[in-house]
Coordinates of C-alpha atoms and ligand atoms in Angstrom, one line a residue:
M1 CA 0.0 0.0 0.0
R2 CA 2.9 2.4 0.9
K3 CA 4.5 1.7 -2.4
F4 CA 1.2 2.4 -4.2
F5 CA 0.9 5.9 -2.5
Q6 CA 4.5 6.6 -3.2
S7 CA 4.1 5.7 -6.8
L8 CA 1.2 8.1 -6.9
L9 CA 3.4 10.8 -5.4
G10 CA 6.2 9.9 -7.8
R11 CA 8.5 8.9 -5.0
P12 CA 10.3 5.6 -5.0
S13 CA 10.6 3.6 -1.8
A14 CA 14.3 2.8 -2.2
P15 CA 17.0 5.3 -1.5
Q16 CA 17.7 7.5 -4.4
R17 CA 21.2 7.6 -6.0
L18 CA 22.9 9.8 -8.5
Q19 CA 25.6 8.7 -11.0
V20 CA 27.7 11.4 -12.5
L21 CA 29.4 10.8 -15.9
P22 CA 32.0 10.8 -17.3
Q23 CA 33.6 10.0 -13.9
G24 CA 31.0 7.3 -13.2
V25 CA 30.8 8.2 -9.5
T26 CA 27.6 7.2 -7.7
V27 CA 26.4 9.0 -4.6
D28 CA 23.3 9.0 -2.4
I29 CA 20.7 11.7 -2.7
A30 CA 19.4 12.9 0.6
P31 CA 15.6 13.6 0.8
G32 CA 14.9 17.1 -0.5
Q33 CA 18.3 17.5 -2.2
T34 CA 18.7 18.6 -5.8
L35 CA 21.1 16.7 -8.0
L36 CA 23.6 19.5 -7.7
E37 CA 23.3 19.5 -3.9
A38 CA 23.8 15.7 -3.8
A39 CA 26.9 16.0 -6.0
L40 CA 28.4 18.8 -4.0
T41 CA 27.8 17.3 -0.5
N42 CA 29.4 14.1 -1.7
G43 CA 32.6 15.9 -2.8
I44 CA 32.0 16.0 -6.6
A45 CA 33.3 19.2 -8.1
Y46 CA 30.2 19.9 -10.1
P47 CA 30.1 23.1 -12.2
H48 CA 27.7 25.7 -10.8
D49 CA 27.4 29.4 -10.0
C50 CA 24.0 30.9 -9.3
T51 CA 22.2 27.7 -7.9
V52 CA 18.9 29.4 -8.8
G53 CA 18.5 28.3 -12.4
T54 CA 19.7 31.4 -14.3
C55 CA 23.3 30.9 -15.3
A56 CA 23.3 27.4 -16.9
S57 CA 26.7 26.6 -15.4
C58 CA 25.2 23.3 -14.1
K59 CA 23.7 22.3 -17.5
S60 CA 23.8 18.5 -17.7
H61 CA 22.7 15.8 -20.0
L62 CA 20.1 13.5 -18.4
K63 CA 21.0 10.0 -19.4
Q64 CA 18.7 8.0 -17.1
G65 CA 15.8 8.7 -14.8
R66 CA 13.2 11.4 -14.5
V67 CA 13.5 14.6 -12.7
R68 CA 11.1 17.2 -11.2
E69 CA 11.9 20.9 -12.0
A70 CA 12.1 23.3 -9.0
T71 CA 11.8 26.1 -11.6
P72 CA 11.3 25.4 -15.3
F73 CA 14.5 24.7 -17.1
G74 CA 13.0 26.5 -20.1
Y75 CA 13.6 29.9 -18.4
T76 CA 17.3 29.3 -19.1
L77 CA 17.7 26.5 -21.6
S78 CA 16.6 26.6 -25.2
K79 CA 13.9 24.4 -26.6
L80 CA 16.6 22.5 -28.6
E81 CA 18.6 21.9 -25.4
L82 CA 15.4 20.7 -23.6
D83 CA 14.5 18.4 -26.5
A84 CA 18.1 17.0 -26.5
G85 CA 17.7 16.0 -22.8
F86 CA 19.6 18.8 -21.0
I87 CA 18.6 19.8 -17.5
L88 CA 19.8 22.2 -14.8
A89 CA 21.2 20.1 -12.0
C90 CA 20.5 22.9 -9.4
Q91 CA 16.8 22.8 -10.2
A92 CA 16.3 19.1 -10.6
F93 CA 14.9 16.8 -8.0
P94 CA 15.1 13.0 -8.7
R95 CA 12.0 11.0 -9.3
D96 CA 13.5 7.6 -9.8
E97 CA 15.9 5.4 -7.8
L98 CA 18.8 6.0 -10.1
T99 CA 19.5 9.2 -12.0
I100 CA 22.4 9.4 -14.3
I101 CA 23.6 12.7 -15.6
E102 CA 26.6 13.7 -17.7
V103 CA 28.3 17.0 -17.1
S104 CA 30.1 18.8 -19.9
P105 CA 33.8 18.6 -19.3
Q106 CA 35.2 21.9 -18.1
S107 CA 38.4 22.5 -20.0
A108 CA 39.5 25.6 -18.1
D109 CA 40.7 25.8 -14.6
M110 CA 38.3 28.3 -13.0
P111 CA 39.9 30.2 -10.1
P112 CA 37.9 30.2 -6.9
A113 CA 35.7 33.3 -6.2
E114 CA 37.0 35.7 -3.6
R115 CA 35.9 39.0 -2.1
F116 CA 37.8 42.2 -3.2
V117 CA 37.4 45.8 -2.2
G118 CA 37.5 48.1 -5.3
T119 CA 37.2 51.7 -6.1
I120 CA 35.7 53.2 -9.3
T121 CA 38.6 55.1 -11.0
S122 CA 36.8 56.3 -14.1
T123 CA 33.6 56.2 -16.1
T124 CA 33.5 56.8 -19.9
P125 CA 30.3 56.8 -21.9
L126 CA 30.6 54.4 -24.9
T127 CA 27.1 55.0 -26.3
H128 CA 24.0 56.9 -25.1
D129 CA 23.2 54.1 -22.7
I130 CA 26.4 52.1 -22.1
V131 CA 29.3 53.3 -19.9
K132 CA 32.8 51.9 -19.5
V133 CA 33.6 51.6 -15.8
C134 CA 37.2 51.1 -14.6
V135 CA 37.7 49.7 -11.1
R136 CA 40.9 49.3 -9.1
T137 CA 40.9 46.4 -6.6
D138 CA 42.9 46.0 -3.4
R139 CA 44.7 43.0 -4.9
P140 CA 45.0 41.2 -8.2
V141 CA 41.9 39.4 -9.4
H142 CA 42.5 36.1 -11.3
Y143 CA 39.9 35.1 -13.8
V144 CA 39.4 33.3 -17.1
A145 CA 38.4 35.4 -20.2
G146 CA 34.6 35.3 -20.4
Q147 CA 33.9 35.2 -16.6
Y148 CA 32.1 37.8 -14.6
A149 CA 32.1 39.6 -11.3
S150 CA 29.3 40.1 -8.8
I151 CA 29.3 43.7 -7.7
T152 CA 27.7 45.4 -4.7
A153 CA 27.8 49.1 -4.0
E154 CA 26.0 51.8 -2.1
G155 CA 23.0 52.7 -4.2
L156 CA 22.8 49.3 -5.8
P157 CA 19.8 47.6 -4.1
R158 CA 21.1 44.1 -5.0
A159 CA 24.4 42.6 -6.3
R160 CA 24.7 42.8 -10.1
H161 CA 26.7 40.6 -12.4
Y162 CA 29.0 42.3 -14.9
S163 CA 31.5 40.6 -17.2
F164 CA 35.1 41.5 -17.4
A165 CA 35.8 43.3 -20.6
D166 CA 39.6 43.0 -20.6
A167 CA 41.7 39.9 -21.2
P168 CA 43.1 38.4 -18.0
Q169 CA 46.7 38.7 -17.0
R170 CA 48.9 35.9 -15.8
E171 CA 49.7 37.8 -12.6
G172 CA 46.0 38.8 -12.1
R173 CA 44.4 42.2 -12.7
K174 CA 44.0 45.1 -10.3
E175 CA 42.5 47.3 -13.0
L176 CA 39.2 45.9 -14.1
T177 CA 36.9 47.1 -16.9
F178 CA 33.1 46.6 -17.2
F179 CA 30.5 47.8 -19.7
I180 CA 27.4 48.8 -17.8
R181 CA 24.1 49.7 -19.4
K182 CA 22.0 52.5 -18.0
V183 CA 18.9 51.2 -16.2
P184 CA 16.1 53.8 -16.6
G185 CA 15.3 55.1 -13.2
G186 CA 18.3 53.2 -11.7
G187 CA 20.0 55.7 -9.4
F188 CA 23.3 53.8 -9.5
T189 CA 23.7 53.6 -13.3
E190 CA 22.4 57.2 -13.7
A191 CA 25.0 58.4 -11.3
L192 CA 27.7 56.4 -13.2
F193 CA 26.7 58.2 -16.4
K194 CA 27.0 61.6 -14.8
G195 CA 30.5 60.6 -13.6
E196 CA 29.5 61.1 -10.0
L197 CA 30.8 57.8 -8.7
T198 CA 34.5 58.1 -9.3
G199 CA 36.2 57.2 -6.0
Q200 CA 33.1 55.3 -4.9
P201 CA 34.0 52.0 -3.1
L202 CA 32.6 48.7 -4.4
I203 CA 32.7 45.1 -3.2
V204 CA 33.8 42.8 -6.0
N205 CA 33.1 39.1 -5.6
A206 CA 34.8 37.2 -8.4
P207 CA 35.3 35.3 -10.6
H208 CA 32.1 33.5 -11.6
G209 CA 30.8 31.8 -14.7
H210 CA 31.9 29.1 -17.1
F211 CA 31.8 30.9 -20.4
H212 CA 35.3 30.6 -21.8
L213 CA 37.3 29.7 -24.9
R214 CA 37.6 26.0 -25.5
P215 CA 41.0 24.7 -26.6
G216 CA 41.6 23.3 -30.2
N217 CA 41.6 24.8 -33.6
A218 CA 37.8 24.7 -34.5
P219 CA 36.6 27.8 -36.5
M220 CA 34.9 30.3 -34.2
V221 CA 31.5 31.8 -34.9
C222 CA 30.8 34.6 -32.4
V223 CA 27.5 36.4 -32.0
V224 CA 27.0 39.3 -29.6
G225 CA 24.0 41.5 -28.9
G226 CA 23.5 44.8 -27.0
S227 CA 25.8 45.2 -24.0
G228 CA 27.0 41.6 -24.2
L229 CA 30.2 42.6 -25.8
A230 CA 32.4 42.5 -22.7
P231 CA 32.8 38.8 -22.2
L232 CA 33.4 38.2 -25.9
L233 CA 35.9 41.0 -26.2
S234 CA 37.8 39.5 -23.3
V235 CA 37.7 36.1 -25.0
L236 CA 38.8 37.5 -28.4
E237 CA 41.6 39.6 -26.9
H238 CA 42.8 36.7 -24.8
A239 CA 42.8 34.5 -28.0
R240 CA 44.8 37.0 -29.9
R241 CA 47.3 37.3 -27.1
I242 CA 47.9 33.6 -26.9
R243 CA 48.2 33.6 -30.7
I244 CA 45.6 31.1 -31.6
K245 CA 45.2 30.3 -35.3
R246 CA 41.5 29.7 -36.0
P247 CA 39.2 31.3 -38.5
C248 CA 36.8 33.6 -36.7
V249 CA 33.5 35.3 -37.6
V250 CA 32.1 38.0 -35.3
L251 CA 28.5 39.3 -35.7
F252 CA 27.7 42.2 -33.6
G253 CA 23.9 43.0 -33.4
A254 CA 22.9 46.6 -32.4
R255 CA 19.9 48.8 -33.0
T256 CA 21.5 51.7 -34.8
Q257 CA 25.0 53.1 -35.6
A258 CA 24.8 55.0 -32.3
D259 CA 24.5 51.7 -30.4
L260 CA 27.7 50.2 -31.8
Y261 CA 30.7 50.5 -29.5
M262 CA 34.3 49.3 -29.2
V263 CA 34.3 48.7 -32.9
D264 CA 37.9 50.0 -33.1
A265 CA 39.0 47.4 -30.5
L266 CA 37.3 44.6 -32.5
Q267 CA 38.9 45.7 -35.7
A268 CA 42.3 45.9 -34.0
I269 CA 41.9 42.3 -32.8
G270 CA 40.9 41.3 -36.3
A271 CA 44.0 43.0 -37.8
A272 CA 46.3 41.1 -35.5
W273 CA 44.4 37.8 -35.8
L274 CA 46.6 35.0 -37.2
D275 CA 43.8 33.5 -39.4
A276 CA 40.8 34.8 -41.3
F277 CA 38.8 37.2 -39.2
T278 CA 35.5 38.6 -40.4
F279 CA 33.6 41.3 -38.5
V280 CA 30.0 42.0 -39.4
P281 CA 28.0 44.7 -37.5
V282 CA 24.3 44.3 -38.1
L283 CA 21.8 47.0 -37.3
S284 CA 18.1 46.2 -36.6
H285 CA 16.6 49.8 -36.3
E286 CA 18.9 52.0 -38.4
P287 CA 16.8 54.6 -40.3
A288 CA 16.3 53.5 -43.9
D289 CA 17.6 56.8 -45.3
S290 CA 20.8 56.9 -43.2
D291 CA 24.4 56.5 -44.7
W292 CA 24.7 53.0 -43.3
T293 CA 25.7 50.6 -46.0
G294 CA 26.3 47.5 -43.8
A295 CA 24.1 44.7 -42.8
R296 CA 20.6 45.3 -41.6
G297 CA 18.0 43.2 -39.8
M298 CA 18.3 40.7 -37.0
V299 CA 21.9 39.6 -36.3
T300 CA 20.9 35.9 -36.5
D301 CA 19.5 36.4 -40.1
H302 CA 23.1 37.0 -41.2
L303 CA 24.8 34.0 -39.7
S304 CA 24.8 31.8 -42.7
T305 CA 26.1 34.5 -45.1
A306 CA 28.7 35.9 -42.7
A307 CA 30.0 32.4 -42.0
S308 CA 29.5 30.9 -45.4
G309 CA 33.0 29.4 -45.6
I310 CA 32.7 27.8 -42.2
D311 CA 32.3 24.0 -41.7
W312 CA 29.4 24.0 -39.3
A313 CA 30.0 20.4 -38.2
V314 CA 33.4 21.2 -36.7
A315 CA 33.0 24.9 -35.8
E316 CA 32.3 26.3 -32.3
A317 CA 29.9 29.1 -31.4
Y318 CA 30.5 31.7 -28.7
M319 CA 27.6 34.0 -28.0
C320 CA 26.7 36.7 -25.5
G321 CA 23.5 38.6 -25.3
P322 CA 19.9 38.6 -24.5
P323 CA 18.0 35.3 -24.2
P324 CA 15.8 35.7 -27.4
M325 CA 18.9 36.4 -29.5
I326 CA 20.7 33.4 -28.1
D327 CA 17.8 31.1 -28.5
A328 CA 17.3 32.2 -32.1
A329 CA 21.0 31.8 -32.8
I330 CA 21.1 28.3 -31.3
S331 CA 18.2 27.2 -33.6
R332 CA 20.0 28.6 -36.7
L333 CA 23.3 27.0 -35.8
V334 CA 21.8 23.6 -35.1
D335 CA 19.8 23.8 -38.4
A336 CA 23.0 24.6 -40.2
G337 CA 24.6 21.4 -38.8
M338 CA 26.5 22.6 -35.7
P339 CA 26.3 20.1 -32.8
L340 CA 24.6 21.5 -29.6
A341 CA 27.7 20.5 -27.7
S342 CA 29.8 23.0 -29.7
I343 CA 27.6 26.0 -28.8
F344 CA 28.7 28.1 -25.8
Y345 CA 26.9 31.1 -24.5
D346 CA 26.4 33.7 -21.8
K347 CA 22.7 34.5 -21.8
F348 CA 21.9 37.6 -19.8
T349 CA 19.8 40.6 -19.4
D350 CA 21.5 43.9 -18.7
G351 CA 22.9 44.1 -15.2
K352 CA 21.0 41.0 -14.3
D353 CA 20.3 40.4 -10.6
A354 CA 22.7 38.3 -8.7
P355 CA 20.9 35.5 -6.7
Ligands
LIG1 S1 24.0 26.8 -11.0 FE1 22.3 25.9 -12.0 S2 21.7 27.4 -13.4 FE2 23.2 28.4 -12.3

């Protein structure tokens, strides 16, 4: 009878276990634990950041068993990823006796997050609503290109995540750069734009995130939208410095010419790149009668023409920007023949809330 009611509730009577691939380690899942919690409490170094289902760092392939979602995976994962069996371990409760998940191998050593005290040293408007903010920290910050910092400051009601815009340095960086979009009605970002916060102290908790350049020589297809340029700029500058030799296509989607920024920096990276480098800015709301002669429309509409010489089956995609752009790009790339496992992204909204 107990088993009958448990089956109605979807709970098995036997203890629940989790097997993590590719290591093949099996651990017990305590009642009420998510898969991520079970892995971490049993000493498995499982990738994670936010633990609330927004960063996708814990994205895993469900190989066996069924799970219950604490919050819908679809808020963060694309439909294609859901259809392919990906889940978020931090939001997954087991429903069967044995759950088997496979975690994507992390090919970069991510330094542990630490707390730093910083000071804003300068603010420079890049566009009408994006400002470059330079911060000096009390000691060097070690991070991997593509990662982000969680920042708290007086006037910021909650911690915010901002990606590092510069390439990291071997000895760590005390001078950090972030691109921050103005939030309408947000006192902190409005004061930044007025240049009123120079000298303002900040708490920087960093590094976080798993967006990074994978090793190898696969051609790179990069798509960036809005204020998402920072992590991609960091990755590209880092790649240039370590002299990688891979064809690279960068599509930068913006609304109008006035919304494009750091174009000189991208062109300088392209000029020093050791293989073919194609940079395509795409404007979605540029007035029809303007002097713009470049690409128009949605950035994802230009993927196949901009990357026409790329072998999709072996290329990798690196994308940063708002969720609708990332989801549309994933669909296009998979349709073109790129494996889901070769698509890496940092999906965010501007100045997203830290958990
Ligand atoms: S740790 Fe699971 S989504 Fe961020």
